[in-house]
């Protein structure tokens, strides 16, 4: 993004100094805004140098730096960060690149693209990048704030999306749940029966992330938006509760809601893996604004048989899921499809992008928004309590491995893991469920060999 840090520091020092001494945040002339951009580059350079300085090993690889310039820029940076929050976040993005060169957000952040945008789009882009700017250990580091961000900021997001999803050319996503179209990959009769793979009753779950087209995405929602969206969803849940195929209850975390549950009951729901955890504890979500106004507008619907659950107000407006302890994968897949159709008919269209399919807050979930998983025991591949071997075997099979408590949780002591096909975008829903079945088969064979 920048030239070498040393060159950048030299180039921007005089301009940065001028910008800092003439109160830049007050000025609107275009030459001042280019001063801000240059000053921001200076800030970024200083931040990058500072973080390299902290890392002695990295320091050895860096050319010797003119310490006088470094000191001067550090002073300027302090002044500018107070004057202009934009400089601060640009500096954080650049520092993120130095600290973690693999982070997708900062890797693709191009200052000349940023500078070519209108003020409105600049602010929108920075809001999307805030999580990675503040959390340098992010793998991705970017969340959309509006359903239209993916299309309005396409030159940036397309690079992010294609990098994460490993799509070399233009993304062409097709939505298709029809298992008849993948009949050649299904066993005769079309049933994905796990007993045929030597498994017994297995815990299986399929979820999709969905967002209502009529609200900003969770990172940009006001408290009022969150409350209104929850009220809209309560109308949907009332219809489901009336329907004998669903029944059940809605549990709200919103203080004062007629559906509000006690803290104790909420904790019970979390322990039972029915409800999501306190999002404020997730620093990525907190930085993105997704966890804001917690716990207002948050809740979850649970069907009478507990096999169909809808989270309201987590990373996406809705996480819609079907789970069952059973042997045939089609059961959860078919039920989810019909439940999504029923919900969309009542609550209005889900946000959808022509290029990227269903819109989700995180670019990792775009496309199908689907994660289809089962819990299986692979004690040999997880021997010694480490999931490293299992992950190494699973990756080329197109599978992701998680602990039983969800993302970033440890594997079970008995070697039970949660496996799911990794692909979400430019893959069809029907293909994901086939990939899960084939993945289980392949992973079980690897377990036998291990
Ligand atoms: N923002 C986090 C990161 O970049 C999480 C990304 C994927 N997980 C998710 N729940 N969207 O590391």
Coordinates of C-alpha atoms and ligand atoms in Angstrom, one line a residue:
X1 CA 0.0 0.0 0.0
X2 CA 2.8 2.4 0.9
X3 CA 6.4 2.6 -0.4
X4 CA 9.0 1.4 2.1
X5 CA 8.3 2.8 5.5
X6 CA 11.4 4.9 5.5
X7 CA 10.6 6.5 2.1
X8 CA 7.1 7.2 3.2
X9 CA 8.3 8.8 6.4
X10 CA 10.6 11.1 4.5
X11 CA 8.1 12.0 1.9
X12 CA 5.2 12.8 4.2
X13 CA 7.0 14.4 7.1
X14 CA 6.9 18.0 5.8
X15 CA 3.3 17.8 4.7
X16 CA 2.2 16.0 7.8
X17 CA 3.8 18.7 9.9
X18 CA 2.1 21.4 7.9
X19 CA -1.2 19.6 8.1
X20 CA -0.8 19.2 11.9
X21 CA 0.0 22.8 12.5
X22 CA -2.9 24.2 10.4
X23 CA -6.0 22.8 12.1
X24 CA -6.8 20.3 9.3
X25 CA -10.0 19.0 10.7
X26 CA -11.6 22.5 10.4
X27 CA -10.7 22.9 6.8
X28 CA -12.8 21.8 3.7
X29 CA -10.6 22.9 0.8
X30 CA -9.4 20.1 -1.4
X31 CA -5.8 20.9 -1.0
X32 CA -6.2 20.4 2.7
X33 CA -7.9 17.1 2.2
X34 CA -5.0 15.9 0.3
X35 CA -2.8 17.2 3.2
X36 CA -4.9 15.0 5.4
X37 CA -4.4 12.0 3.2
X38 CA -0.6 12.6 3.2
X39 CA -0.6 13.3 6.9
X40 CA -2.5 10.1 7.4
X41 CA 0.1 8.2 5.4
X42 CA 2.7 9.7 7.8
X43 CA 0.7 8.5 10.7
X44 CA 0.4 5.1 9.2
X45 CA 4.2 5.0 8.7
X46 CA 4.9 6.0 12.3
X47 CA 2.4 3.4 13.6
X48 CA 4.0 0.7 11.4
X49 CA 7.5 1.7 12.6
X50 CA 6.4 1.7 16.2
X51 CA 5.0 -1.7 16.0
X52 CA 8.1 -3.0 14.2
X53 CA 10.2 -1.4 16.9
X54 CA 8.4 -3.5 19.4
X55 CA 9.3 -6.6 17.6
X56 CA 13.1 -6.9 17.7
X57 CA 13.1 -9.7 15.1
X58 CA 11.1 -7.7 12.6
X59 CA 13.4 -4.7 13.4
X60 CA 16.4 -6.6 12.1
X61 CA 14.8 -6.9 8.7
X62 CA 14.0 -3.2 8.4
X63 CA 16.4 -0.7 6.9
X64 CA 17.9 1.7 9.5
X65 CA 15.6 4.6 9.9
X66 CA 16.4 8.2 10.4
X67 CA 15.5 8.5 14.1
X68 CA 15.0 12.2 13.9
X69 CA 12.2 11.8 11.3
X70 CA 10.8 9.0 13.4
X71 CA 10.6 11.1 16.5
X72 CA 9.1 14.1 14.7
X73 CA 6.5 11.9 13.1
X74 CA 5.6 10.4 16.4
X75 CA 4.9 13.9 17.7
X76 CA 2.8 14.8 14.7
X77 CA 0.9 11.5 14.9
X78 CA -0.2 12.4 18.4
X79 CA -1.5 15.8 17.3
X80 CA -3.2 14.4 14.2
X81 CA -4.9 11.5 16.0
X82 CA -6.7 14.1 18.2
X83 CA -7.6 16.4 15.3
X84 CA -8.8 13.7 12.8
X85 CA -10.2 10.3 13.7
X86 CA -9.8 9.3 10.0
X87 CA -6.0 9.6 10.3
X88 CA -6.2 7.4 13.4
X89 CA -8.0 4.5 11.7
X90 CA -5.9 4.8 8.6
X91 CA -2.8 4.5 10.9
X92 CA -4.4 1.5 12.6
X93 CA -5.0 -0.2 9.3
X94 CA -1.4 0.3 8.2
X95 CA -0.1 -0.9 11.6
X96 CA -2.4 -3.9 11.2
X97 CA -0.6 -4.8 7.9
X98 CA 2.8 -4.6 9.6
X99 CA 1.7 -6.7 12.6
X100 CA -0.3 -9.3 10.6
X101 CA 0.5 -9.2 6.9
X102 CA -2.1 -12.0 6.3
X103 CA -5.1 -10.1 7.6
X104 CA -7.4 -9.8 4.6
X105 CA -8.8 -6.4 5.5
X106 CA -5.5 -4.5 5.6
X107 CA -3.9 -6.6 2.8
X108 CA -6.4 -5.3 0.3
X109 CA -6.8 -1.8 1.6
X110 CA -5.6 0.5 -1.1
X111 CA -5.0 4.1 -0.2
X112 CA -5.4 5.4 -3.8
X113 CA -8.8 3.6 -4.1
X114 CA -9.8 5.1 -0.7
X115 CA -8.7 8.6 -1.8
X116 CA -10.8 8.2 -5.0
X117 CA -14.0 7.8 -3.1
X118 CA -16.5 10.5 -2.1
X119 CA -16.5 11.5 1.6
X120 CA -19.6 9.4 2.2
X121 CA -18.1 6.2 0.7
X122 CA -14.8 6.9 2.5
X123 CA -16.6 6.9 5.9
X124 CA -18.5 3.7 4.9
X125 CA -15.3 1.9 4.0
X126 CA -13.5 2.9 7.2
X127 CA -16.6 1.7 9.3
X128 CA -16.3 -1.7 7.6
X129 CA -12.6 -1.9 8.3
X130 CA -12.8 -0.8 12.0
X131 CA -12.8 -4.3 13.5
X132 CA -9.5 -5.4 11.8
X133 CA -8.0 -1.9 12.4
X134 CA -8.6 -2.4 16.2
X135 CA -7.8 -6.1 16.3
X136 CA -4.6 -7.0 14.6
X137 CA -5.0 -10.7 15.3
X138 CA -8.1 -10.8 12.9
X139 CA -7.9 -13.3 10.1
X140 CA -10.4 -11.3 8.0
X141 CA -11.0 -8.1 9.9
X142 CA -13.9 -6.6 7.9
X143 CA -17.7 -6.5 8.3
X144 CA -20.2 -4.9 6.0
X145 CA -22.4 -2.3 7.7
X146 CA -25.1 -2.0 5.0
X147 CA -26.4 -4.7 2.6
X148 CA -25.4 -2.4 -0.2
X149 CA -21.7 -2.0 1.0
X150 CA -20.7 -5.1 -1.0
X151 CA -21.9 -3.6 -4.3
X152 CA -21.2 0.1 -3.5
X153 CA -17.6 -0.6 -2.4
X154 CA -17.2 -3.5 -4.8
X155 CA -13.6 -2.7 -6.0
X156 CA -12.5 -3.3 -2.4
X157 CA -14.9 -6.0 -1.3
X158 CA -14.4 -8.1 -4.4
X159 CA -10.7 -8.5 -3.6
X160 CA -11.5 -9.4 0.0
X161 CA -14.2 -11.9 -1.0
X162 CA -12.2 -13.6 -3.7
X163 CA -9.2 -13.8 -1.5
X164 CA -11.1 -15.4 1.4
X165 CA -13.2 -17.7 -0.7
X166 CA -10.3 -18.5 -3.1
X167 CA -12.2 -17.5 -6.2
X168 CA -9.7 -16.5 -8.9
X169 CA -12.2 -14.9 -11.4
X170 CA -15.5 -13.1 -11.2
X171 CA -17.7 -14.4 -8.5
X172 CA -20.8 -16.1 -9.9
X173 CA -23.1 -17.4 -7.2
X174 CA -26.2 -19.5 -7.8
X175 CA -28.8 -20.3 -5.1
X176 CA -30.1 -23.9 -5.4
X177 CA -31.4 -26.1 -2.7
X178 CA -32.8 -28.8 -5.1
X179 CA -31.2 -32.1 -4.2
X180 CA -32.6 -33.6 -7.5
X181 CA -30.0 -31.5 -9.3
X182 CA -27.1 -33.3 -7.6
X183 CA -28.7 -36.8 -7.9
X184 CA -25.4 -38.2 -9.4
X185 CA -23.6 -37.4 -6.1
X186 CA -26.3 -38.9 -3.9
X187 CA -26.7 -42.6 -2.9
X188 CA -29.5 -44.4 -4.7
X189 CA -32.8 -43.2 -3.3
X190 CA -31.4 -39.8 -2.6
X191 CA -31.0 -40.3 1.2
X192 CA -27.8 -39.1 2.8
X193 CA -27.9 -41.9 5.4
X194 CA -25.0 -41.8 7.9
X195 CA -25.6 -45.4 8.9
X196 CA -24.3 -46.3 5.5
X197 CA -21.0 -44.7 6.5
X198 CA -20.9 -46.7 9.7
X199 CA -22.2 -44.0 12.0
X200 CA -25.1 -44.3 14.5
X201 CA -27.4 -41.5 15.7
X202 CA -25.4 -38.3 15.1
X203 CA -25.8 -34.8 16.1
X204 CA -26.4 -32.7 13.0
X205 CA -27.1 -29.1 12.3
X206 CA -27.6 -26.8 9.3
X207 CA -27.7 -23.0 9.7
X208 CA -28.0 -20.0 7.5
X209 CA -27.2 -16.4 8.2
X210 CA -29.9 -14.0 6.9
X211 CA -30.4 -10.3 7.0
X212 CA -33.6 -8.3 6.4
X213 CA -33.3 -6.0 3.4
X214 CA -35.1 -3.3 5.3
X215 CA -32.5 -2.6 8.0
X216 CA -28.8 -1.7 8.2
X217 CA -26.6 -4.7 9.0
X218 CA -26.0 -5.2 12.7
X219 CA -22.8 -3.2 12.9
X220 CA -24.7 0.0 11.9
X221 CA -28.0 -0.5 13.7
X222 CA -29.2 2.0 16.3
X223 CA -30.8 0.7 19.4
X224 CA -34.1 1.7 17.9
X225 CA -33.4 -0.3 14.8
X226 CA -32.6 -3.3 16.9
X227 CA -35.9 -3.0 18.9
X228 CA -38.0 -2.4 15.7
X229 CA -36.4 -5.4 14.0
X230 CA -37.1 -7.6 17.0
X231 CA -40.7 -6.4 17.0
X232 CA -41.0 -7.3 13.3
X233 CA -39.6 -10.8 14.1
X234 CA -42.0 -11.3 17.0
X235 CA -44.8 -11.1 14.4
X236 CA -43.2 -13.8 12.4
X237 CA -42.6 -16.0 15.5
X238 CA -46.3 -15.6 16.6
X239 CA -47.3 -17.2 13.3
X240 CA -44.8 -20.0 13.7
X241 CA -46.0 -20.6 17.3
X242 CA -49.6 -21.0 16.0
X243 CA -48.4 -23.5 13.3
X244 CA -48.4 -27.1 14.6
X245 CA -45.3 -27.8 12.5
X246 CA -43.3 -25.4 14.7
X247 CA -45.0 -24.3 18.0
X248 CA -42.6 -23.3 20.7
X249 CA -41.6 -20.0 22.2
X250 CA -39.7 -16.7 21.7
X251 CA -37.2 -15.8 24.4
X252 CA -36.1 -12.1 24.5
X253 CA -33.1 -10.5 26.2
X254 CA -34.5 -7.1 25.7
X255 CA -35.1 -5.5 29.2
X256 CA -38.9 -4.9 29.6
X257 CA -39.9 -7.1 26.7
X258 CA -43.1 -9.2 27.2
X259 CA -40.9 -12.1 26.2
X260 CA -38.0 -11.2 28.5
X261 CA -36.3 -14.2 30.2
X262 CA -34.3 -14.2 33.5
X263 CA -30.5 -14.1 33.5
X264 CA -30.6 -17.6 34.9
X265 CA -32.8 -19.0 32.1
X266 CA -30.6 -17.2 29.5
X267 CA -27.5 -18.9 31.0
X268 CA -29.3 -22.2 30.8
X269 CA -30.1 -21.6 27.1
X270 CA -26.4 -20.7 26.4
X271 CA -25.3 -23.9 28.2
X272 CA -27.7 -26.0 26.2
X273 CA -26.2 -24.5 23.0
X274 CA -29.6 -23.0 22.1
X275 CA -28.8 -19.3 22.6
X276 CA -25.7 -17.3 21.7
X277 CA -23.2 -15.9 24.2
X278 CA -22.8 -12.3 25.4
X279 CA -21.5 -10.7 22.2
X280 CA -19.9 -7.8 24.0
X281 CA -17.2 -10.4 25.1
X282 CA -16.2 -10.9 21.4
X283 CA -13.8 -8.0 20.6
X284 CA -14.1 -8.4 16.8
X285 CA -17.9 -8.0 17.1
X286 CA -17.6 -5.2 19.7
X287 CA -15.2 -3.2 17.5
X288 CA -17.5 -3.6 14.5
X289 CA -20.4 -2.2 16.4
X290 CA -22.2 -5.5 16.0
X291 CA -22.3 -6.1 19.8
X292 CA -23.6 -2.5 20.5
X293 CA -26.7 -1.9 22.7
X294 CA -26.4 -5.4 24.1
X295 CA -28.7 -7.0 25.1
X296 CA -31.4 -4.9 23.4
X297 CA -33.2 -6.5 20.4
X298 CA -31.5 -9.8 21.1
X299 CA -33.4 -13.1 21.5
X300 CA -34.2 -16.5 20.1
X301 CA -37.1 -18.5 18.9
X302 CA -37.2 -22.2 19.7
X303 CA -39.7 -24.6 18.2
X304 CA -41.6 -27.0 20.4
X305 CA -39.4 -30.0 19.5
X306 CA -36.3 -27.7 19.9
X307 CA -35.1 -28.8 16.4
X308 CA -35.7 -25.4 14.8
X309 CA -34.1 -22.3 16.2
X310 CA -33.8 -18.6 15.1
X311 CA -31.3 -16.3 16.7
X312 CA -32.2 -12.6 16.5
X313 CA -29.6 -9.9 16.7
X314 CA -26.3 -11.8 16.7
X315 CA -23.6 -11.3 13.9
X316 CA -26.4 -11.3 11.4
X317 CA -30.0 -10.2 11.9
X318 CA -31.0 -13.8 11.8
X319 CA -29.3 -17.1 12.2
X320 CA -31.8 -19.7 11.2
X321 CA -31.0 -23.3 12.1
X322 CA -32.2 -26.9 12.2
X323 CA -30.7 -29.5 14.4
X324 CA -31.4 -33.1 15.2
X325 CA -29.8 -36.2 16.6
X326 CA -30.6 -38.5 13.8
X327 CA -29.1 -40.6 10.9
X328 CA -30.4 -38.9 7.7
X329 CA -28.9 -35.5 6.7
X330 CA -31.9 -34.7 4.4
X331 CA -34.1 -34.3 7.5
X332 CA -32.4 -31.1 8.7
X333 CA -31.7 -29.8 5.3
X334 CA -35.2 -30.1 4.0
X335 CA -36.7 -28.7 7.2
X336 CA -34.4 -25.6 7.0
X337 CA -35.3 -24.9 3.4
X338 CA -39.1 -25.0 4.1
X339 CA -38.6 -22.9 7.3
X340 CA -36.6 -20.2 5.5
X341 CA -39.3 -20.0 2.8
X342 CA -42.0 -19.7 5.4
X343 CA -40.1 -17.0 7.3
X344 CA -39.3 -14.9 4.2
X345 CA -42.9 -15.1 3.1
X346 CA -43.9 -13.4 6.4
X347 CA -41.0 -11.0 7.1
X348 CA -40.2 -9.8 3.6
X349 CA -37.2 -10.3 1.5
X350 CA -33.8 -11.2 2.9
X351 CA -30.9 -9.0 1.7
X352 CA -29.4 -10.5 -1.4
X353 CA -26.7 -9.4 -3.8
X354 CA -26.6 -10.2 -7.5
X355 CA -23.0 -11.1 -7.4
X356 CA -22.6 -12.5 -3.9
X357 CA -25.9 -14.2 -3.0
X358 CA -27.3 -13.8 0.5
X359 CA -25.8 -10.8 2.2
X360 CA -24.1 -11.4 5.6
X361 CA -22.2 -9.1 8.0
X362 CA -19.0 -11.0 7.5
X363 CA -17.7 -11.7 4.0
X364 CA -16.9 -15.2 5.1
X365 CA -20.5 -16.2 5.2
X366 CA -21.7 -14.6 1.9
X367 CA -23.4 -16.7 -0.8
X368 CA -25.3 -19.5 0.9
X369 CA -24.7 -18.2 4.5
X370 CA -24.8 -21.9 5.2
X371 CA -22.9 -24.0 7.6
X372 CA -23.8 -27.7 7.6
X373 CA -22.2 -29.7 10.3
X374 CA -22.1 -33.0 12.3
X375 CA -20.4 -34.0 15.5
X376 CA -18.2 -37.0 14.9
X377 CA -15.6 -38.8 17.0
X378 CA -12.1 -39.0 15.5
X379 CA -9.9 -40.0 18.6
X380 CA -6.9 -41.1 16.5
X381 CA -6.7 -37.8 14.5
X382 CA -7.1 -35.8 17.7
X383 CA -4.8 -37.9 20.0
X384 CA -3.0 -35.9 22.6
X385 CA -5.8 -33.3 22.7
X386 CA -4.6 -31.4 19.7
X387 CA -6.7 -30.7 16.6
X388 CA -3.6 -29.9 14.5
X389 CA -3.5 -33.3 12.7
X390 CA -7.3 -33.4 12.2
X391 CA -7.2 -29.9 10.7
X392 CA -4.3 -30.8 8.4
X393 CA -6.2 -33.9 7.2
X394 CA -9.5 -32.1 6.9
X395 CA -8.3 -29.0 5.0
X396 CA -7.6 -30.7 1.6
X397 CA -11.0 -32.5 2.0
X398 CA -12.6 -29.1 2.0
X399 CA -13.7 -29.4 5.7
X400 CA -13.4 -27.1 8.7
X401 CA -13.0 -28.5 12.2
X402 CA -14.3 -26.8 15.3
X403 CA -14.7 -27.6 18.9
X404 CA -18.2 -28.6 20.2
X405 CA -18.8 -25.1 21.7
X406 CA -18.6 -23.4 18.3
X407 CA -16.0 -21.2 16.6
X408 CA -12.7 -20.9 18.5
X409 CA -13.5 -23.6 21.1
X410 CA -11.4 -26.6 22.0
X411 CA -12.0 -30.1 20.7
X412 CA -13.8 -32.5 23.0
X413 CA -11.8 -34.7 25.4
X414 CA -13.1 -37.9 23.7
X415 CA -12.0 -36.7 20.3
X416 CA -15.4 -35.4 19.2
X417 CA -15.3 -32.6 16.7
X418 CA -17.7 -30.5 14.7
X419 CA -17.0 -30.8 11.0
X420 CA -18.5 -28.9 8.1
X421 CA -17.7 -28.1 4.5
X422 CA -15.7 -24.9 4.4
X423 CA -17.2 -23.4 1.2
X424 CA -20.1 -21.0 1.4
X425 CA -19.8 -18.9 -1.7
X426 CA -20.0 -20.1 -5.4
X427 CA -21.3 -23.4 -4.1
X428 CA -25.0 -24.4 -4.1
X429 CA -26.8 -25.3 -1.0
X430 CA -27.5 -28.8 -2.4
X431 CA -23.8 -29.2 -3.1
X432 CA -22.9 -28.3 0.5
X433 CA -25.0 -31.1 1.9
X434 CA -23.4 -33.6 -0.5
X435 CA -20.0 -32.2 0.4
X436 CA -20.7 -32.9 4.1
X437 CA -21.7 -36.5 3.4
X438 CA -18.7 -37.1 1.2
X439 CA -16.5 -35.3 3.8
X440 CA -17.6 -37.5 6.6
X441 CA -16.9 -40.6 4.6
X442 CA -13.4 -39.4 3.7
X443 CA -12.5 -38.2 7.2
X444 CA -13.6 -41.5 8.7
X445 CA -11.3 -43.3 6.2
X446 CA -8.4 -41.1 7.3
X447 CA -9.3 -41.8 11.0
X448 CA -9.1 -45.5 10.3
X449 CA -5.7 -45.1 8.6
X450 CA -4.3 -42.8 11.4
Ligands
LIG1 N1 -13.6 -10.9 12.4 C1 -13.0 -12.1 12.9 C2 -11.7 -12.3 12.2 O1 -11.4 -11.7 11.2 C3 -13.9 -13.4 12.6 C4 -14.1 -13.7 11.2 C5 -14.8 -15.0 10.9 N2 -15.8 -15.4 11.9 C6 -17.1 -14.9 11.9 N3 -17.8 -15.3 12.9 N4 -17.6 -14.1 11.0 O2 -10.8 -13.1 12.6

